[in-house]
Coordinates of C-alpha atoms and ligand atoms in Angstrom, one line a residue:
M1 CA 85.1 41.4 87.9
T2 CA 87.0 41.7 84.6
K3 CA 90.6 42.8 84.7
T4 CA 89.6 46.0 82.8
K5 CA 86.9 46.8 85.3
T6 CA 89.3 46.2 88.2
T7 CA 91.9 48.4 86.7
F8 CA 89.3 51.1 86.0
L9 CA 88.1 50.9 89.6
A10 CA 91.7 50.9 91.0
R11 CA 92.5 54.0 88.8
A12 CA 89.3 55.7 89.9
L13 CA 90.0 55.0 93.6
A14 CA 93.6 56.2 93.2
G15 CA 92.3 59.3 91.4
L16 CA 89.8 59.9 94.2
G17 CA 92.6 59.3 96.8
L18 CA 94.8 61.8 95.0
A19 CA 92.0 64.4 94.7
L20 CA 91.2 63.9 98.4
S21 CA 94.8 64.2 99.4
V22 CA 95.1 67.4 97.4
V23 CA 92.0 68.8 99.0
L24 CA 93.2 67.8 102.5
A25 CA 96.7 69.2 101.8
C26 CA 95.1 72.4 100.7
A27 CA 92.8 72.5 103.7
D28 CA 95.8 71.7 105.9
E29 CA 97.9 74.5 104.6
A30 CA 95.2 77.1 104.2
P31 CA 95.9 79.9 106.5
P32 CA 93.5 80.1 109.4
M33 CA 90.9 82.8 109.3
V34 CA 89.7 84.1 112.7
A35 CA 87.9 87.5 112.9
Q36 CA 89.7 89.7 115.4
Q37 CA 87.8 92.5 117.1
V38 CA 88.8 96.0 116.2
S39 CA 86.3 98.0 118.2
P40 CA 82.9 97.4 119.9
S41 CA 81.2 96.7 116.5
A42 CA 84.0 96.0 114.0
W43 CA 86.1 92.9 113.2
Y44 CA 88.7 92.1 110.6
V45 CA 90.5 89.1 109.2
E46 CA 94.1 89.3 108.2
G47 CA 95.6 87.7 105.1
V48 CA 99.1 86.4 105.0
S49 CA 102.1 88.4 103.8
A50 CA 102.7 86.3 100.6
L51 CA 101.8 86.1 97.0
G52 CA 98.5 84.4 96.2
S53 CA 98.8 80.6 95.8
P54 CA 96.5 77.5 95.8
A55 CA 97.9 76.7 99.3
N56 CA 96.8 80.1 100.8
Q57 CA 93.6 80.2 98.7
N58 CA 94.7 83.8 97.8
F59 CA 94.1 84.9 101.4
I60 CA 96.7 87.7 101.1
S61 CA 94.7 90.7 101.9
N62 CA 92.4 91.9 104.8
A63 CA 88.7 92.3 105.0
A64 CA 86.5 93.8 107.7
F65 CA 82.9 93.9 108.9
V66 CA 80.9 96.1 111.1
V67 CA 77.8 94.8 112.8
T68 CA 74.9 97.4 113.1
P69 CA 71.4 96.8 114.6
A70 CA 70.1 96.6 111.0
G71 CA 72.7 94.6 109.2
V72 CA 76.3 93.9 108.6
V73 CA 78.6 96.1 106.4
V74 CA 81.6 94.3 104.9
I75 CA 84.6 96.1 103.7
D76 CA 86.4 94.2 100.9
A77 CA 85.5 90.7 99.7
L78 CA 88.8 88.8 99.8
G79 CA 90.6 86.9 97.0
S80 CA 88.4 84.0 96.2
P81 CA 84.7 83.0 96.6
A82 CA 85.8 80.2 99.1
L83 CA 87.5 82.8 101.3
A84 CA 84.4 85.0 101.2
T85 CA 82.3 82.0 102.3
R86 CA 84.7 81.5 105.2
L87 CA 84.4 85.2 106.1
V88 CA 80.6 84.8 106.1
A89 CA 81.0 81.9 108.6
E90 CA 83.2 84.2 110.8
I91 CA 80.5 86.9 110.6
R92 CA 77.9 84.3 111.7
K93 CA 79.9 83.6 114.8
H94 CA 79.1 87.2 115.9
T95 CA 75.7 88.1 114.5
S96 CA 72.8 86.7 112.6
Q97 CA 72.0 90.1 111.0
P98 CA 71.9 90.0 107.2
I99 CA 74.9 91.2 105.3
T100 CA 73.4 94.4 103.7
H101 CA 76.4 96.1 102.1
V102 CA 79.9 95.4 100.8
I103 CA 82.1 98.4 100.2
V104 CA 85.0 97.7 97.8
T105 CA 88.1 99.8 98.6
H106 CA 89.5 99.0 95.1
Y107 CA 89.2 96.4 92.4
H108 CA 92.4 94.5 92.8
A109 CA 92.0 90.7 92.5
D110 CA 92.8 89.9 96.1
H111 CA 90.1 92.2 97.3
I112 CA 87.3 91.3 94.9
Y113 CA 87.2 87.7 93.7
G114 CA 85.0 86.9 96.7
L115 CA 82.3 89.5 95.7
Q116 CA 80.0 87.0 94.1
A117 CA 79.5 85.1 97.4
F118 CA 78.2 88.3 99.0
K119 CA 76.1 89.3 95.9
A120 CA 74.4 85.8 96.2
L121 CA 73.4 86.7 99.8
G122 CA 71.8 89.9 98.5
A123 CA 74.4 92.4 99.7
R124 CA 74.5 95.8 97.9
I125 CA 78.0 96.4 96.5
I126 CA 79.3 100.0 96.6
A127 CA 82.5 101.1 94.8
H128 CA 84.0 104.1 93.1
Q129 CA 83.1 104.6 89.5
A130 CA 86.7 104.9 88.4
A131 CA 86.9 101.1 88.7
K132 CA 84.6 100.7 85.7
V133 CA 87.6 101.4 83.4
Y134 CA 89.5 98.5 84.9
L135 CA 86.5 96.2 85.1
N136 CA 85.9 96.6 81.4
S137 CA 89.5 96.3 80.4
D138 CA 91.4 93.4 78.8
T139 CA 93.8 93.6 81.8
A140 CA 91.0 92.6 84.2
R141 CA 89.8 89.8 81.9
L142 CA 93.4 88.4 81.4
R143 CA 94.2 88.7 85.0
L144 CA 91.1 86.6 85.8
E145 CA 92.2 84.0 83.2
V146 CA 95.6 83.8 84.7
S147 CA 94.2 83.6 88.2
R148 CA 92.0 80.7 87.1
Q149 CA 95.1 78.8 86.2
E150 CA 97.4 79.9 89.0
L151 CA 94.9 79.8 91.9
A152 CA 92.8 76.8 90.9
P153 CA 90.7 75.3 92.3
W154 CA 90.0 78.4 94.5
V155 CA 89.6 80.7 91.5
N156 CA 88.1 78.8 88.6
D157 CA 85.6 79.1 85.8
D158 CA 82.8 79.9 88.2
T159 CA 84.7 82.9 89.5
H160 CA 83.6 86.1 87.8
L161 CA 84.1 89.8 88.1
V162 CA 81.2 91.6 89.9
E163 CA 80.1 95.1 89.2
A164 CA 79.0 97.4 91.9
D165 CA 75.3 98.0 92.5
E166 CA 76.1 101.6 93.3
W167 CA 78.9 103.5 91.7
I168 CA 79.9 106.6 93.6
D169 CA 82.0 109.5 92.4
G170 CA 82.2 111.6 95.5
E171 CA 82.1 111.3 99.3
K172 CA 79.1 109.3 100.6
N173 CA 77.6 109.0 104.1
L174 CA 76.0 105.6 104.4
T175 CA 73.8 105.0 107.5
V176 CA 72.9 101.4 108.4
G177 CA 71.0 100.8 111.7
G178 CA 71.8 104.3 112.9
V179 CA 75.6 103.7 112.4
Q180 CA 77.3 106.1 110.1
F181 CA 80.0 105.2 107.6
Q182 CA 81.9 108.0 105.8
I183 CA 83.1 106.7 102.5
K184 CA 85.8 108.9 101.0
P185 CA 87.4 108.7 97.6
V186 CA 91.2 108.9 98.1
G187 CA 92.3 108.0 94.5
P188 CA 94.0 108.1 92.2
S189 CA 96.6 106.7 94.6
H190 CA 97.1 103.0 94.9
T191 CA 94.4 102.7 92.2
P192 CA 92.2 105.3 90.5
E193 CA 89.2 104.0 92.5
D194 CA 90.6 103.9 96.0
L195 CA 88.0 104.4 98.8
A196 CA 88.7 104.7 102.5
V197 CA 85.9 104.1 105.0
Y198 CA 85.7 105.8 108.4
L199 CA 83.5 104.7 111.3
P200 CA 83.3 107.9 113.3
S201 CA 81.4 106.5 116.3
E202 CA 84.3 104.2 117.0
K203 CA 87.1 106.1 115.3
V204 CA 88.1 103.2 113.1
L205 CA 89.5 103.8 109.6
F206 CA 89.5 101.1 107.0
A207 CA 92.3 102.3 104.8
G208 CA 92.3 99.8 102.0
D209 CA 95.6 99.5 100.2
L210 CA 96.6 103.0 100.9
V211 CA 98.2 101.5 104.0
F212 CA 100.4 98.4 103.9
R213 CA 102.0 97.1 107.0
S214 CA 104.7 94.5 107.6
R215 CA 105.5 94.1 103.9
I216 CA 106.7 96.0 100.9
P217 CA 103.7 97.8 99.3
Y218 CA 102.5 96.8 95.9
V219 CA 102.9 100.0 93.8
G220 CA 101.9 98.7 90.3
Q221 CA 100.5 101.5 88.2
A222 CA 99.9 103.6 91.3
D223 CA 100.0 107.4 91.2
S224 CA 102.5 107.7 94.1
R225 CA 102.4 111.5 94.3
H226 CA 98.7 111.5 95.0
W227 CA 99.1 108.4 97.2
I228 CA 101.4 110.4 99.5
A229 CA 98.9 113.3 99.6
A230 CA 96.1 110.9 100.3
L231 CA 97.9 109.4 103.3
D232 CA 98.1 113.0 104.7
K233 CA 94.3 113.3 104.1
L234 CA 93.8 110.0 106.0
L235 CA 95.8 111.3 109.0
A236 CA 93.2 114.1 109.3
F237 CA 90.5 111.5 110.2
D238 CA 91.9 111.3 113.8
A239 CA 91.4 107.5 113.8
V240 CA 92.2 105.5 116.9
V241 CA 92.6 102.3 114.9
I242 CA 93.5 101.7 111.3
V243 CA 92.6 98.5 109.5
P244 CA 95.1 98.4 106.6
G245 CA 94.6 96.5 103.3
H246 CA 97.4 94.2 104.2
G247 CA 99.0 93.5 107.6
P248 CA 98.1 93.9 111.2
L249 CA 95.9 96.5 112.8
S250 CA 97.5 99.8 113.6
H251 CA 96.9 101.7 116.9
E252 CA 99.4 104.4 116.0
A253 CA 98.1 105.9 112.8
R254 CA 100.9 108.4 112.2
K255 CA 103.7 106.0 112.8
D256 CA 102.2 103.1 111.0
M257 CA 101.2 105.1 107.9
Q258 CA 104.8 106.2 107.9
L259 CA 106.2 103.0 106.4
T260 CA 104.1 103.2 103.3
R261 CA 104.7 107.0 103.1
D262 CA 108.5 106.7 103.6
Y263 CA 108.7 104.0 101.0
L264 CA 106.8 105.9 98.4
V265 CA 108.8 109.1 99.1
Y266 CA 112.1 107.1 98.9
L267 CA 111.1 105.5 95.6
R268 CA 110.2 108.8 94.1
E269 CA 113.3 110.6 95.3
S270 CA 115.8 107.9 94.2
M271 CA 114.1 107.0 90.9
G272 CA 113.2 110.7 90.2
R273 CA 116.9 111.7 90.5
A274 CA 117.9 108.9 88.2
A275 CA 115.2 109.8 85.6
Q276 CA 116.2 113.4 85.7
N277 CA 119.9 112.6 85.2
L278 CA 119.0 110.2 82.4
E279 CA 120.7 107.4 84.3
P280 CA 119.6 104.1 83.0
F281 CA 117.2 102.2 85.3
E282 CA 119.5 99.2 85.8
D283 CA 122.3 101.4 87.0
A284 CA 120.0 103.5 89.2
Y285 CA 118.6 100.4 90.8
K286 CA 122.0 99.0 91.5
N287 CA 123.3 102.3 92.9
T288 CA 120.4 102.9 95.3
D289 CA 120.7 102.0 98.9
W290 CA 117.7 99.8 99.7
S291 CA 118.9 98.8 103.2
Q292 CA 116.1 100.4 105.1
F293 CA 113.5 98.3 103.3
E294 CA 115.2 95.1 102.2
H295 CA 114.3 93.3 105.5
L296 CA 110.6 93.6 104.7
P297 CA 108.6 90.6 103.4
L298 CA 108.1 90.6 99.6
F299 CA 111.0 93.0 99.1
R300 CA 112.6 90.5 96.7
V301 CA 109.4 90.0 94.6
A302 CA 108.1 93.5 94.6
N303 CA 110.7 96.1 95.1
R304 CA 112.4 96.0 91.7
M305 CA 109.1 96.3 89.8
N306 CA 107.9 99.1 92.1
A307 CA 111.2 101.0 91.5
Y308 CA 110.9 100.4 87.7
N309 CA 107.3 101.6 87.6
T310 CA 108.2 104.7 89.6
Y311 CA 111.1 105.4 87.3
L312 CA 108.8 105.3 84.3
L313 CA 106.2 107.5 86.1
L314 CA 108.8 110.1 87.0
E315 CA 110.2 110.1 83.5
Q316 CA 106.7 111.0 82.4
E317 CA 106.2 113.6 85.2
A318 CA 109.5 115.2 84.2
R319 CA 108.4 115.8 80.6
Ligands
ZN1 ZN1 95.6 96.5 96.0

């Protein structure tokens, strides 16, 4: 063998070794995904309380599924196609029924980048039509481009945005295999297109990102006034169990919705007062007592931006 060939081979092998070790490292660090039973027919998987990264495959949100005698209904598609495939494998541990529907609670990246895996299996995707504005926006396109960089190889050039097969604009009762799902628009709250899904036969509420547990909520461009009102609407469902968009299951609806609700109310009160007094944001932020929330995961990365967005929103509302 010539020296060039040997060098080439050595490099190729080293490259392969590196690639393998990256894959193994990623596989090592990837958070486990085990479906936990919520009620007789419902399960959910729980993402980690972190920002999306290649190490966690963007597994930072929850997804759920309900097994009926005529098919499986999935709620949210997770943050990468690979995660969706892992979710399908979890579903297969419990049933061989086809996956007939995916209900999207809202079109944030961590809940939708897995949609294409379900679409490929023939599932019908249902979402609220208000998401079309986001889907056709530059924001969605740029977000995907950035994610392809930041979340590679889990989000890559093959990852694409998937439209719903059915856009709804009001409440919808979906019945699959005799099991009823009440799909209720609760936006504009966390997003314009928020949907909550209620399974009355087992009193399970899939709340999407209207409910965050064990971490600081992501407020973004949310309409916090309606969000607070929507939480009150959700309380009317009389759910026994709530599957939040992030964090663990809740068996105490009122108490556990309280964290999200208290946080939003506090943001609005503190930033509203500042906006009304024309106090600059920097001063208002510094002078606000955050002690009841600063122990929560993601406080450092999310709170300031949440406060700032709320400050801007309340400036507008005050006009
Ligand atoms: Zn979200």
